[in-house]
Amino acid sequence: MLVAVEEVANKSFDYVVIGGGNAGLPLAVRLSEDPTVSVLLLEAGDANLNHVEILRPGSFIRHFFGKEYVYPYMTNKQLFLNNSVRPWFRGKGLGGSAAVNFQLWMRPPAEEVNDLERLGNAGWNWDDFQRLIRKVERFYPPTTEVQQRLNSDCNNWNLGSDDLKLQQTVLNSGIELACNPLGGDPTGTFFAPCTYDPTTHTRAYPTTAYYLPNKERLNLKVLVFARGNRLITTKELDGSIVATAVELDHGGQIYTVNVTREVVLSSGTLKSPHILELSGIGRKDVLEKIHVPLKLELPGLGENVQEHLLIAISYEIRDDVQFDTIDLLRDYPELVEKHAELRTSGEGIFTMGLTNATFASVDTISSKARAIIQGARDAILAKIESYSSALQEQYKIQLERLENGAPSCEIVSFPGLSTMYNPPKFGKRYLTLAVGLNHPFSRGTIHSLSSDPAVDPEFDPHYLDHDIDLHIMTELVKFTRGLSRISPLKDVIAKEHNPGQGVQTDEEIREWIRDRCSSFWHTAGSCSMLPQASDGVVDEKLKVHGTTNIRVADLSILPLHFVGHPSSFVYYIAEKGAEIIKATRSDEQVKDL
């Protein structure tokens, strides 16, 4: 239940979870299933309960104009993006980024989940993922008629405004239908489900799925507008760190809450390492710069950051083609009320989602694949001695993925113009193809700039730090633009809007990528789950190395990024984290007996 700060300040709780997002909220609710424990969830944003802008599907991008639903984070200047910055917005409020994302529901490739175990994390594998994700999913399949029309066989998915012309165009380009996109192999083109409640025609996200059905639990306290600042710790005789309390900011005032069992950081890839650093945990050089006493040295904290690269290609749709897009709501405000009403019965633009997805290997989208892959191998081997043993192992796996045809290239359609640097024309409708690289070789960092918790850390993704990433993105852009010359897509578009006819040569494409590429905001890796000897931050039990009761449960623990949109995997982290913590408590109770 939602509580006032006076109800929790200086009080003790068995578990304190910092961050009420895609992982933290489900994890806190799961922990509170045991009525004998007390759980406090700290969320820096508002509860945002029953907010139409969140619940209403099809409200894409609207969340990003203002600070009510997002933190408008920005990267630092990127050397290989012509010294420009990029937005790194994140969800603000209960549900986190799952409250403002584009609602695509995907599962990673089975082999890429298994790679977590290969990197030293026992028990993190595809079979375990399937076991726990079924606790999250409730799939409402389309009718048989719709499945036939969409070339989809949902029986193979193994699950607990369609643009058919685009899918047919992709098929005509030579890419095949994905045979089992949600069963461990997303290679090909398919229609993905959305996180959408078909009974209420609203967004399904952690707040609706986990919190609201359990908000009256007396042992679950939720404090909003509560920013977790730092952990208050002591040191055991063996040198291990123990969290005894959490310092938080609420309304500009500083409070503390006491921890009797464990604290779980679920503040996301961007903020979990920040809290640890302000608590004296992390790299010695970073903490010295911000004048925070070092309590536990973890050289890998804030390192190994990975992000899915994105660039958007958009087309103006012919006036004589029937195709509703969200552009209509921008240009004709009187339609907003009409489509808002249509949404309540499951119709109209506000029920549209991003469902058309394609994942392909480099050798599928480019005749230069062999040369690119060999170039990648040569570039890595040339600098192999400069990489840590952990990064060498990651690059070994990434090169294997390239050579074995992993579907690292993504194309997702968006029903409208998603970029504003080349403004739309009034009354025109657009189709955007968001193309992305899901296996980047570049590695970034996230580190604190000040001991003041109100000062955001420096977000440095090191975009295009490896030429490999730029070469693959260039070929992917060329392939995707080629779709506009294939029927039936070519019959519905009037002209290319972005990048436009002024961008043709490989070098012009590369320069356009440097100027305009961004990300899918799927950042991972800053608290990597790896052995401590491999610069890991947490172990396979999500416990921070060198601590007794501090865990991290969010996408920051992912040590090597995978193909696809990660929301399902974040739920998996939450479910697995709760299971691990409950098992630990059970083991301790047995010992007490």
PDB file of C-alpha atoms in Angstrom, residues 54-273:
ATOM      1  CA  ILE A  54       0.214   5.583 -19.472  1.00  0.00           C
ATOM      2  CA  LEU A  55      -2.735   3.237 -19.710  1.00  0.00           C
ATOM      3  CA  ARG A  56      -3.789   4.250 -23.208  1.00  0.00           C
ATOM      4  CA  PRO A  57      -1.885   2.269 -25.862  1.00  0.00           C
ATOM      5  CA  GLY A  58      -0.748   4.161 -28.900  1.00  0.00           C
ATOM      6  CA  SER A  59       0.399   7.177 -26.866  1.00  0.00           C
ATOM      7  CA  PHE A  60       3.903   6.646 -28.183  1.00  0.00           C
ATOM      8  CA  ILE A  61       6.490   9.383 -27.714  1.00  0.00           C
ATOM      9  CA  ARG A  62       4.020  11.664 -25.860  1.00  0.00           C
ATOM     10  CA  HIS A  63       5.613  10.534 -22.590  1.00  0.00           C
ATOM     11  CA  PHE A  64       8.949  11.986 -23.591  1.00  0.00           C
ATOM     12  CA  PHE A  65       7.770  15.590 -23.825  1.00  0.00           C
ATOM     13  CA  GLY A  66       8.029  16.685 -20.213  1.00  0.00           C
ATOM     14  CA  LYS A  67       9.281  15.276 -16.930  1.00  0.00           C
ATOM     15  CA  GLU A  68       6.107  13.751 -15.526  1.00  0.00           C
ATOM     16  CA  TYR A  69       6.720  10.238 -16.838  1.00  0.00           C
ATOM     17  CA  VAL A  70      10.416  10.151 -17.747  1.00  0.00           C
ATOM     18  CA  TYR A  71      13.812  11.188 -16.505  1.00  0.00           C
ATOM     19  CA  PRO A  72      15.299  13.170 -19.420  1.00  0.00           C
ATOM     20  CA  TYR A  73      18.798  11.747 -19.066  1.00  0.00           C
ATOM     21  CA  MET A  74      21.366  12.576 -21.722  1.00  0.00           C
ATOM     22  CA  THR A  75      24.642  10.911 -22.619  1.00  0.00           C
ATOM     23  CA  ASN A  76      27.867  12.833 -22.600  1.00  0.00           C
ATOM     24  CA  LYS A  77      29.328  13.999 -25.911  1.00  0.00           C
ATOM     25  CA  GLN A  78      30.085  11.001 -28.088  1.00  0.00           C
ATOM     26  CA  LEU A  79      33.421  11.124 -29.892  1.00  0.00           C
ATOM     27  CA  PHE A  80      32.273   8.955 -32.799  1.00  0.00           C
ATOM     28  CA  LEU A  81      28.917  10.723 -33.139  1.00  0.00           C
ATOM     29  CA  ASN A  82      30.567  13.991 -34.088  1.00  0.00           C
ATOM     30  CA  ASN A  83      30.781  15.033 -30.429  1.00  0.00           C
ATOM     31  CA  SER A  84      27.021  15.146 -30.013  1.00  0.00           C
ATOM     32  CA  VAL A  85      24.858  13.924 -27.133  1.00  0.00           C
ATOM     33  CA  ARG A  86      21.936  11.508 -27.204  1.00  0.00           C
ATOM     34  CA  PRO A  87      18.784  11.169 -25.078  1.00  0.00           C
ATOM     35  CA  TRP A  88      18.687   8.273 -22.653  1.00  0.00           C
ATOM     36  CA  PHE A  89      15.176   8.752 -21.281  1.00  0.00           C
ATOM     37  CA  ARG A  90      13.943   6.333 -18.633  1.00  0.00           C
ATOM     38  CA  GLY A  91      10.544   5.741 -17.097  1.00  0.00           C
ATOM     39  CA  LYS A  92       9.650   7.707 -13.964  1.00  0.00           C
ATOM     40  CA  GLY A  93       7.125   6.284 -11.512  1.00  0.00           C
ATOM     41  CA  LEU A  94       5.764   2.891 -10.559  1.00  0.00           C
ATOM     42  CA  GLY A  95       6.321   0.487 -13.403  1.00  0.00           C
ATOM     43  CA  GLY A  96       9.435   2.337 -14.560  1.00  0.00           C
ATOM     44  CA  SER A  97      10.209   2.190 -18.255  1.00  0.00           C
ATOM     45  CA  ALA A  98       7.570  -0.521 -18.730  1.00  0.00           C
ATOM     46  CA  ALA A  99       5.034   2.278 -18.182  1.00  0.00           C
ATOM     47  CA  VAL A 100       6.277   4.244 -21.196  1.00  0.00           C
ATOM     48  CA  ASN A 101       7.835   1.691 -23.525  1.00  0.00           C
ATOM     49  CA  PHE A 102       6.506   0.682 -26.936  1.00  0.00           C
ATOM     50  CA  GLN A 103       4.906  -2.469 -25.511  1.00  0.00           C
ATOM     51  CA  LEU A 104       6.657  -5.059 -27.677  1.00  0.00           C
ATOM     52  CA  TRP A 105       6.858  -8.456 -25.992  1.00  0.00           C
ATOM     53  CA  MET A 106       9.708 -10.666 -27.112  1.00  0.00           C
ATOM     54  CA  ARG A 107      11.829 -13.479 -25.804  1.00  0.00           C
ATOM     55  CA  PRO A 108      15.581 -13.682 -26.388  1.00  0.00           C
ATOM     56  CA  PRO A 109      17.129 -16.472 -28.471  1.00  0.00           C
ATOM     57  CA  ALA A 110      17.557 -19.634 -26.414  1.00  0.00           C
ATOM     58  CA  GLU A 111      21.291 -19.917 -27.096  1.00  0.00           C
ATOM     59  CA  GLU A 112      21.903 -16.341 -26.025  1.00  0.00           C
ATOM     60  CA  VAL A 113      20.194 -16.948 -22.702  1.00  0.00           C
ATOM     61  CA  ASN A 114      22.331 -20.076 -22.315  1.00  0.00           C
ATOM     62  CA  ASP A 115      25.405 -17.893 -22.832  1.00  0.00           C
ATOM     63  CA  LEU A 116      24.803 -16.481 -19.347  1.00  0.00           C
ATOM     64  CA  GLU A 117      25.568 -19.891 -17.888  1.00  0.00           C
ATOM     65  CA  ARG A 118      28.549 -20.207 -20.207  1.00  0.00           C
ATOM     66  CA  LEU A 119      29.912 -16.989 -18.678  1.00  0.00           C
ATOM     67  CA  GLY A 120      29.850 -18.514 -15.204  1.00  0.00           C
ATOM     68  CA  ASN A 121      26.276 -18.066 -13.963  1.00  0.00           C
ATOM     69  CA  ALA A 122      24.956 -21.482 -12.978  1.00  0.00           C
ATOM     70  CA  GLY A 123      21.195 -21.827 -13.294  1.00  0.00           C
ATOM     71  CA  TRP A 124      20.719 -18.948 -15.740  1.00  0.00           C
ATOM     72  CA  ASN A 125      19.627 -20.723 -18.903  1.00  0.00           C
ATOM     73  CA  TRP A 126      16.785 -21.033 -21.400  1.00  0.00           C
ATOM     74  CA  ASP A 127      14.957 -23.786 -19.531  1.00  0.00           C
ATOM     75  CA  ASP A 128      14.946 -21.719 -16.358  1.00  0.00           C
ATOM     76  CA  PHE A 129      13.828 -18.631 -18.269  1.00  0.00           C
ATOM     77  CA  GLN A 130      10.883 -20.534 -19.736  1.00  0.00           C
ATOM     78  CA  ARG A 131       9.943 -21.922 -16.331  1.00  0.00           C
ATOM     79  CA  LEU A 132       9.724 -18.518 -14.669  1.00  0.00           C
ATOM     80  CA  ILE A 133       8.441 -16.389 -17.529  1.00  0.00           C
ATOM     81  CA  ARG A 134       5.278 -18.480 -17.599  1.00  0.00           C
ATOM     82  CA  LYS A 135       4.460 -16.992 -14.198  1.00  0.00           C
ATOM     83  CA  VAL A 136       4.433 -13.567 -15.878  1.00  0.00           C
ATOM     84  CA  GLU A 137       2.650 -14.199 -19.159  1.00  0.00           C
ATOM     85  CA  ARG A 138      -1.015 -14.548 -19.861  1.00  0.00           C
ATOM     86  CA  PHE A 139      -1.295 -14.795 -23.612  1.00  0.00           C
ATOM     87  CA  TYR A 140      -4.486 -13.968 -25.495  1.00  0.00           C
ATOM     88  CA  PRO A 141      -3.989 -15.394 -28.986  1.00  0.00           C
ATOM     89  CA  PRO A 142      -5.581 -13.811 -32.041  1.00  0.00           C
ATOM     90  CA  THR A 143      -8.420 -15.683 -33.662  1.00  0.00           C
ATOM     91  CA  THR A 144      -7.586 -18.421 -36.151  1.00  0.00           C
ATOM     92  CA  GLU A 145      -8.658 -16.107 -38.966  1.00  0.00           C
ATOM     93  CA  VAL A 146      -6.308 -13.347 -37.770  1.00  0.00           C
ATOM     94  CA  GLN A 147      -3.434 -15.790 -37.335  1.00  0.00           C
ATOM     95  CA  GLN A 148      -3.888 -16.980 -40.883  1.00  0.00           C
ATOM     96  CA  ARG A 149      -3.999 -13.422 -42.161  1.00  0.00           C
ATOM     97  CA  LEU A 150      -0.807 -12.537 -40.259  1.00  0.00           C
ATOM     98  CA  ASN A 151       1.053 -15.691 -41.293  1.00  0.00           C
ATOM     99  CA  SER A 152       1.423 -16.512 -37.592  1.00  0.00           C
ATOM    100  CA  ASP A 153       1.097 -19.829 -35.806  1.00  0.00           C
ATOM    101  CA  CYS A 154       0.747 -18.969 -32.134  1.00  0.00           C
ATOM    102  CA  ASN A 155       0.746 -22.640 -31.173  1.00  0.00           C
ATOM    103  CA  ASN A 156       4.520 -22.610 -31.615  1.00  0.00           C
ATOM    104  CA  TRP A 157       5.039 -19.636 -29.337  1.00  0.00           C
ATOM    105  CA  ASN A 158       4.900 -21.719 -26.165  1.00  0.00           C
ATOM    106  CA  LEU A 159       3.511 -18.782 -24.241  1.00  0.00           C
ATOM    107  CA  GLY A 160       2.047 -19.016 -20.713  1.00  0.00           C
ATOM    108  CA  SER A 161      -3.365  -1.993 -37.661  1.00  0.00           C
ATOM    109  CA  ASP A 162      -1.040  -4.834 -38.790  1.00  0.00           C
ATOM    110  CA  ASP A 163       1.130  -3.850 -41.714  1.00  0.00           C
ATOM    111  CA  LEU A 164       0.817  -6.924 -43.885  1.00  0.00           C
ATOM    112  CA  LYS A 165       2.326  -5.098 -46.829  1.00  0.00           C
ATOM    113  CA  LEU A 166       5.551  -4.566 -44.939  1.00  0.00           C
ATOM    114  CA  GLN A 167       5.748  -8.198 -43.869  1.00  0.00           C
ATOM    115  CA  GLN A 168       5.092  -9.364 -47.423  1.00  0.00           C
ATOM    116  CA  THR A 169       7.801  -7.000 -48.640  1.00  0.00           C
ATOM    117  CA  VAL A 170      10.274  -8.495 -46.180  1.00  0.00           C
ATOM    118  CA  LEU A 171       9.295 -11.970 -47.365  1.00  0.00           C
ATOM    119  CA  ASN A 172       9.749 -10.892 -50.967  1.00  0.00           C
ATOM    120  CA  SER A 173      13.250  -9.652 -50.077  1.00  0.00           C
ATOM    121  CA  GLY A 174      14.246 -13.206 -49.218  1.00  0.00           C
ATOM    122  CA  ILE A 175      13.820 -13.243 -45.452  1.00  0.00           C
ATOM    123  CA  GLU A 176      11.650 -16.093 -44.243  1.00  0.00           C
ATOM    124  CA  LEU A 177       8.912 -16.206 -41.636  1.00  0.00           C
ATOM    125  CA  ALA A 178      10.255 -16.796 -38.151  1.00  0.00           C
ATOM    126  CA  CYS A 179       9.278 -20.364 -37.321  1.00  0.00           C
ATOM    127  CA  ASN A 180       9.358 -20.036 -33.524  1.00  0.00           C
ATOM    128  CA  PRO A 181       9.890 -16.374 -32.595  1.00  0.00           C
ATOM    129  CA  LEU A 182       8.878 -16.678 -28.946  1.00  0.00           C
ATOM    130  CA  GLY A 183      10.141 -20.195 -28.481  1.00  0.00           C
ATOM    131  CA  GLY A 184      13.842 -19.457 -28.645  1.00  0.00           C
ATOM    132  CA  ASP A 185      14.454 -18.603 -32.319  1.00  0.00           C
ATOM    133  CA  PRO A 186      13.374 -15.118 -33.501  1.00  0.00           C
ATOM    134  CA  THR A 187      15.241 -15.390 -36.821  1.00  0.00           C
ATOM    135  CA  GLY A 188      12.998 -14.108 -39.598  1.00  0.00           C
ATOM    136  CA  THR A 189       9.963 -11.850 -39.737  1.00  0.00           C
ATOM    137  CA  PHE A 190       6.924 -12.112 -37.485  1.00  0.00           C
ATOM    138  CA  PHE A 191       4.180 -10.250 -35.660  1.00  0.00           C
ATOM    139  CA  ALA A 192       5.055  -9.919 -31.983  1.00  0.00           C
ATOM    140  CA  PRO A 193       2.455  -9.655 -29.225  1.00  0.00           C
ATOM    141  CA  CYS A 194       2.084  -6.476 -27.186  1.00  0.00           C
ATOM    142  CA  THR A 195       1.704  -5.925 -23.447  1.00  0.00           C
ATOM    143  CA  TYR A 196      -1.962  -5.067 -23.846  1.00  0.00           C
ATOM    144  CA  ASP A 197      -5.020  -6.029 -21.820  1.00  0.00           C
ATOM    145  CA  PRO A 198      -7.696  -7.022 -24.370  1.00  0.00           C
ATOM    146  CA  THR A 199     -10.481  -6.750 -21.812  1.00  0.00           C
ATOM    147  CA  THR A 200      -9.807  -3.118 -20.817  1.00  0.00           C
ATOM    148  CA  HIS A 201      -7.830  -2.101 -23.918  1.00  0.00           C
ATOM    149  CA  THR A 202      -5.095  -0.644 -21.742  1.00  0.00           C
ATOM    150  CA  ARG A 203      -1.381  -1.103 -21.226  1.00  0.00           C
ATOM    151  CA  ALA A 204      -0.394  -4.110 -19.137  1.00  0.00           C
ATOM    152  CA  TYR A 205       2.671  -3.343 -17.008  1.00  0.00           C
ATOM    153  CA  PRO A 206       3.993  -4.063 -13.495  1.00  0.00           C
ATOM    154  CA  THR A 207       1.604  -1.668 -11.797  1.00  0.00           C
ATOM    155  CA  THR A 208      -1.503  -3.315 -13.250  1.00  0.00           C
ATOM    156  CA  ALA A 209      -0.164  -6.875 -13.176  1.00  0.00           C
ATOM    157  CA  TYR A 210       1.572  -6.947  -9.785  1.00  0.00           C
ATOM    158  CA  TYR A 211       0.850  -3.935  -7.602  1.00  0.00           C
ATOM    159  CA  LEU A 212      -2.852  -3.176  -7.992  1.00  0.00           C
ATOM    160  CA  PRO A 213      -4.044  -6.757  -7.283  1.00  0.00           C
ATOM    161  CA  ASN A 214      -1.933  -6.758  -4.083  1.00  0.00           C
ATOM    162  CA  LYS A 215      -1.926  -3.135  -2.961  1.00  0.00           C
ATOM    163  CA  GLU A 216      -3.804  -3.861   0.269  1.00  0.00           C
ATOM    164  CA  ARG A 217      -1.129  -6.174   1.658  1.00  0.00           C
ATOM    165  CA  LEU A 218      -0.222  -4.802   5.074  1.00  0.00           C
ATOM    166  CA  ASN A 219       3.360  -6.060   4.842  1.00  0.00           C
ATOM    167  CA  LEU A 220       4.048  -4.235   1.550  1.00  0.00           C
ATOM    168  CA  LYS A 221       4.785  -0.534   1.961  1.00  0.00           C
ATOM    169  CA  VAL A 222       5.349   1.647  -1.107  1.00  0.00           C
ATOM    170  CA  LEU A 223       6.821   5.114  -0.673  1.00  0.00           C
ATOM    171  CA  VAL A 224       6.790   7.271  -3.803  1.00  0.00           C
ATOM    172  CA  PHE A 225       8.820  10.422  -4.445  1.00  0.00           C
ATOM    173  CA  ALA A 226      11.552   8.626  -2.494  1.00  0.00           C
ATOM    174  CA  ARG A 227      14.971   8.656  -4.137  1.00  0.00           C
ATOM    175  CA  GLY A 228      17.390   6.119  -2.740  1.00  0.00           C
ATOM    176  CA  ASN A 229      20.631   8.003  -2.112  1.00  0.00           C
ATOM    177  CA  ARG A 230      23.071   5.515  -0.645  1.00  0.00           C
ATOM    178  CA  LEU A 231      23.424   2.466   1.541  1.00  0.00           C
ATOM    179  CA  ILE A 232      24.654   2.752   5.097  1.00  0.00           C
ATOM    180  CA  THR A 233      26.984  -0.163   5.734  1.00  0.00           C
ATOM    181  CA  THR A 234      29.254  -1.790   8.257  1.00  0.00           C
ATOM    182  CA  LYS A 235      32.092  -4.259   7.788  1.00  0.00           C
ATOM    183  CA  GLU A 236      32.168  -7.792   9.170  1.00  0.00           C
ATOM    184  CA  LEU A 237      35.285  -9.319  10.706  1.00  0.00           C
ATOM    185  CA  ASP A 238      35.934 -11.179   7.441  1.00  0.00           C
ATOM    186  CA  GLY A 239      35.868  -7.880   5.545  1.00  0.00           C
ATOM    187  CA  SER A 240      32.469  -8.366   3.923  1.00  0.00           C
ATOM    188  CA  ILE A 241      30.098  -5.404   3.704  1.00  0.00           C
ATOM    189  CA  VAL A 242      26.692  -5.438   5.389  1.00  0.00           C
ATOM    190  CA  ALA A 243      23.925  -2.943   4.580  1.00  0.00           C
ATOM    191  CA  THR A 244      22.180  -1.804   7.767  1.00  0.00           C
ATOM    192  CA  ALA A 245      20.100   1.081   6.412  1.00  0.00           C
ATOM    193  CA  VAL A 246      19.166   3.070   3.328  1.00  0.00           C
ATOM    194  CA  GLU A 247      19.409   6.841   3.088  1.00  0.00           C
ATOM    195  CA  LEU A 248      16.650   8.401   1.009  1.00  0.00           C
ATOM    196  CA  ASP A 249      15.498  11.798  -0.137  1.00  0.00           C
ATOM    197  CA  HIS A 250      11.811  12.661   0.136  1.00  0.00           C
ATOM    198  CA  GLY A 251      10.641  16.183  -0.609  1.00  0.00           C
ATOM    199  CA  GLY A 252      14.154  17.536  -0.198  1.00  0.00           C
ATOM    200  CA  GLN A 253      14.522  16.053   3.286  1.00  0.00           C
ATOM    201  CA  ILE A 254      16.902  13.217   4.173  1.00  0.00           C
ATOM    202  CA  TYR A 255      15.567  10.135   5.964  1.00  0.00           C
ATOM    203  CA  THR A 256      16.829   6.673   6.767  1.00  0.00           C
ATOM    204  CA  VAL A 257      15.111   3.286   6.874  1.00  0.00           C
ATOM    205  CA  ASN A 258      16.673   0.290   8.554  1.00  0.00           C
ATOM    206  CA  VAL A 259      17.314  -3.061   6.880  1.00  0.00           C
ATOM    207  CA  THR A 260      17.122  -6.231   8.951  1.00  0.00           C
ATOM    208  CA  ARG A 261      17.637  -8.747   6.148  1.00  0.00           C
ATOM    209  CA  GLU A 262      18.462  -7.523   2.624  1.00  0.00           C
ATOM    210  CA  VAL A 263      18.466  -4.515   0.355  1.00  0.00           C
ATOM    211  CA  VAL A 264      17.830  -4.958  -3.370  1.00  0.00           C
ATOM    212  CA  LEU A 265      18.879  -2.350  -5.917  1.00  0.00           C
ATOM    213  CA  SER A 266      16.436  -2.260  -8.826  1.00  0.00           C
ATOM    214  CA  SER A 267      17.095   1.253 -10.038  1.00  0.00           C
ATOM    215  CA  GLY A 268      18.083   0.192 -13.537  1.00  0.00           C
ATOM    216  CA  THR A 269      21.295   0.064 -15.501  1.00  0.00           C
ATOM    217  CA  LEU A 270      21.715   3.822 -15.251  1.00  0.00           C
ATOM    218  CA  LYS A 271      21.184   4.294 -11.514  1.00  0.00           C
ATOM    219  CA  SER A 272      22.001   1.073  -9.640  1.00  0.00           C
ATOM    220  CA  PRO A 273      25.766   1.564 -10.110  1.00  0.00           C
TER     221      PRO A 273
END
